[in-house]
Amino acid sequence: MPLRPIRIYGDPVLRLKAREIREFDDSLHALVADLFETMHAYQGVGLAANQVGVAQRVFVVDVPLEGGAHERFAVVNPVLSERKGKQIGEEGCLSMPGITEDVQRALSVRLRGFDEQGQAIDRVVEGFLARAVQHESDHLDGVLFSDRLSPLKKQFLRRELDALARGELPDGYHPGSGGGAAGEGAI
Ligand code: NI
């Protein structure tokens, strides 16, 4: 399965509202496998399909838990509801390498959707996994975490975001070969 280059801030596909997936077929399975492979290569912990240029409603996460376990799964056509509480924590995005900011998210959220085989998912997630799920669901609606910052913080980031949009990537970032450490922990 091929690594797919990650689309960077400024790429119009990141602003599309992704389409619902109707078929749980081989092409979906290949896409999910590529999403996992690409996310791992870039040392990320979450990746949405439009971040590799495919405007379809599917994302993957692989979030480490205490004790060495992982929450690793794909979600097709995710629907979030029952947002509860709030958490403020640092977030990075594989499509915005080199940029991290504190972002407010719900502390827990009900996640419904399907796995890549078409089996229903209905569970409540919390903590960092809830953050990742909210971040990836935003991607599928064309929303980036920078959109969720205060006007002042956005203004501070403007120069860096404009540089990314011009194709200026951080030092040490190697598109197509894993992105170096720029993506570590990003979603
Ligand atoms: Ni992201």
Coordinates of C-alpha atoms and ligand atoms in Angstrom, one line a residue:
M1 CA 0.0 0.0 0.0
P2 CA 1.4 3.4 -0.9
L3 CA 2.2 6.3 1.3
R4 CA 0.1 9.2 0.2
P5 CA 1.5 12.7 0.4
I6 CA -0.2 14.9 3.0
R7 CA -1.9 18.0 1.8
I8 CA -0.7 21.1 3.5
Y9 CA -2.5 24.2 4.7
G10 CA -3.6 26.3 1.6
D11 CA -4.6 23.2 -0.4
P12 CA -8.2 23.7 -1.3
V13 CA -9.1 20.0 -0.6
L14 CA -8.7 20.8 3.1
R15 CA -11.6 23.2 2.8
L16 CA -14.0 20.8 1.1
K17 CA -16.9 19.2 3.0
A18 CA -16.2 15.6 2.4
R19 CA -18.8 13.3 0.8
E20 CA -20.6 10.5 2.6
I21 CA -19.2 7.0 1.8
R22 CA -21.8 4.6 0.4
E23 CA -19.8 1.5 -0.5
F24 CA -17.6 -0.5 2.0
D25 CA -15.6 -1.9 -0.9
D26 CA -12.0 -2.7 -1.8
S27 CA -11.2 0.9 -2.6
L28 CA -12.4 2.0 0.8
H29 CA -10.3 -0.7 2.4
A30 CA -7.2 0.4 0.4
L31 CA -7.8 4.0 1.4
V32 CA -8.0 3.1 5.1
A33 CA -4.8 1.0 4.8
D34 CA -3.1 4.0 3.2
L35 CA -4.4 6.4 5.8
F36 CA -2.9 4.2 8.6
E37 CA 0.4 3.8 6.8
T38 CA 0.7 7.5 6.0
M39 CA -0.3 8.6 9.5
H40 CA 2.3 6.3 11.0
A41 CA 5.0 7.4 8.6
Y42 CA 4.4 11.0 9.6
Q43 CA 4.3 10.0 13.3
G44 CA 0.8 11.4 13.6
V45 CA -2.0 10.0 15.7
G46 CA -4.9 10.9 13.5
L47 CA -5.5 11.5 9.8
A48 CA -8.6 12.4 7.7
A49 CA -9.0 11.3 4.1
N50 CA -9.1 14.9 2.7
Q51 CA -5.6 15.3 4.2
V52 CA -4.4 13.0 1.5
G53 CA -6.6 14.6 -1.1
V54 CA -9.6 12.3 -1.0
A55 CA -12.8 14.2 -0.1
Q56 CA -14.6 11.3 1.5
R57 CA -15.9 10.9 5.1
V58 CA -13.4 8.6 6.7
F59 CA -10.6 9.2 9.2
V60 CA -8.2 7.0 11.2
V61 CA -6.8 7.4 14.7
D62 CA -4.0 5.6 16.6
V63 CA -3.9 7.2 20.0
P64 CA -1.5 5.8 22.6
L65 CA -3.0 4.9 26.0
E66 CA -1.3 4.6 29.4
G67 CA 0.4 1.2 29.7
G68 CA 1.4 0.9 26.0
A69 CA -2.0 0.0 24.6
H70 CA -3.5 2.0 21.6
E71 CA -6.9 3.1 20.4
R72 CA -6.5 2.3 16.8
F73 CA -9.5 2.4 14.5
A74 CA -11.1 3.9 11.4
V75 CA -14.4 5.7 11.3
V76 CA -16.6 6.1 8.2
N77 CA -19.3 8.7 8.1
P78 CA -18.7 9.9 11.7
V79 CA -21.4 11.7 13.6
L80 CA -20.6 13.4 16.9
S81 CA -23.1 14.3 19.5
E82 CA -23.5 14.7 23.3
R83 CA -20.5 16.8 23.7
K84 CA -19.7 17.2 27.4
G85 CA -17.3 19.2 29.5
K86 CA -14.3 21.0 28.1
Q87 CA -10.6 20.4 27.8
I88 CA -7.9 22.8 26.7
G89 CA -4.7 21.2 25.4
E90 CA -2.0 21.5 22.8
E91 CA -3.0 20.4 19.3
G92 CA -1.0 20.0 16.1
C93 CA -2.1 19.0 12.6
L94 CA -0.2 17.0 10.0
S95 CA -1.5 19.5 7.4
M96 CA 0.0 22.4 9.5
P97 CA 3.5 21.1 10.2
G98 CA 5.5 23.0 12.8
I99 CA 2.4 24.7 14.4
T100 CA 0.9 23.8 17.7
E101 CA -1.6 25.7 19.8
D102 CA -3.8 25.2 22.8
V103 CA -7.3 24.4 21.5
Q104 CA -10.5 24.0 23.5
R105 CA -12.5 20.9 22.8
A106 CA -15.3 18.9 24.5
L107 CA -13.9 16.5 27.2
S108 CA -16.1 13.7 26.0
V109 CA -18.3 13.0 23.0
R110 CA -20.5 10.3 21.6
L111 CA -19.0 8.9 18.3
R112 CA -21.3 7.1 15.9
G113 CA -20.4 5.8 12.4
F114 CA -19.1 2.6 10.8
D115 CA -15.8 0.8 10.7
E116 CA -14.3 0.1 7.3
Q117 CA -16.2 -3.2 7.1
G118 CA -19.6 -1.4 7.6
Q119 CA -20.0 -2.5 11.3
A120 CA -21.7 0.2 13.4
I121 CA -19.6 2.2 15.9
D122 CA -21.4 3.8 18.8
R123 CA -19.3 4.7 21.8
V124 CA -18.4 7.6 24.1
V125 CA -14.8 8.7 23.9
E126 CA -13.0 11.1 26.2
G127 CA -9.7 12.9 26.8
F128 CA -7.2 13.0 24.1
L129 CA -9.1 10.4 22.0
A130 CA -12.1 12.8 22.1
R131 CA -9.9 15.6 21.0
A132 CA -8.5 13.6 18.1
V133 CA -12.0 12.5 17.0
Q134 CA -13.3 16.1 17.1
H135 CA -10.2 17.4 15.2
E136 CA -10.6 14.7 12.5
S137 CA -14.4 15.2 12.2
D138 CA -13.7 18.9 11.7
H139 CA -11.3 18.0 8.8
L140 CA -14.2 16.2 7.0
D141 CA -16.2 19.5 7.2
G142 CA -13.3 21.5 5.9
V143 CA -12.5 23.0 9.3
L144 CA -8.9 23.3 10.7
F145 CA -7.9 23.8 14.3
S146 CA -6.6 27.3 13.5
D147 CA -10.2 28.2 12.7
R148 CA -11.1 27.5 16.3
L149 CA -8.5 29.9 17.8
S150 CA -9.2 33.4 19.1
P151 CA -8.8 36.2 16.6
L152 CA -5.6 37.3 18.5
K153 CA -4.0 33.8 18.3
K154 CA -5.0 33.6 14.6
Q155 CA -3.3 36.9 14.0
F156 CA -0.1 35.6 15.7
L157 CA -0.2 32.5 13.4
R158 CA -1.0 34.4 10.2
R159 CA 2.6 34.7 9.0
E160 CA 3.3 31.0 9.6
L161 CA 0.1 29.9 8.0
D162 CA 0.8 32.1 5.0
A163 CA 4.2 30.6 4.7
L164 CA 2.8 27.1 4.7
A165 CA 0.2 28.2 2.0
R166 CA 3.2 29.4 -0.1
G167 CA 4.7 25.9 0.2
E168 CA 7.4 26.9 2.7
L169 CA 7.7 23.9 5.0
P170 CA 9.5 23.8 8.4
D171 CA 13.2 22.9 8.4
G172 CA 13.7 19.2 8.5
Y173 CA 10.3 18.5 6.9
H174 CA 10.5 16.0 4.1
P175 CA 7.2 15.6 2.3
G176 CA 6.6 12.1 0.9
S177 CA 9.2 10.5 3.2
G178 CA 7.5 10.8 6.5
G179 CA 7.7 14.4 7.3
G180 CA 10.5 14.0 9.8
A181 CA 9.5 14.8 13.4
A182 CA 7.3 17.7 12.3
G183 CA 4.2 15.5 12.6
E184 CA 4.9 13.8 15.9
G185 CA 1.7 13.5 17.9
A186 CA -0.2 15.6 15.3
I187 CA -3.8 14.8 14.3
Ligands
NI1 NI -5.3 17.7 11.4

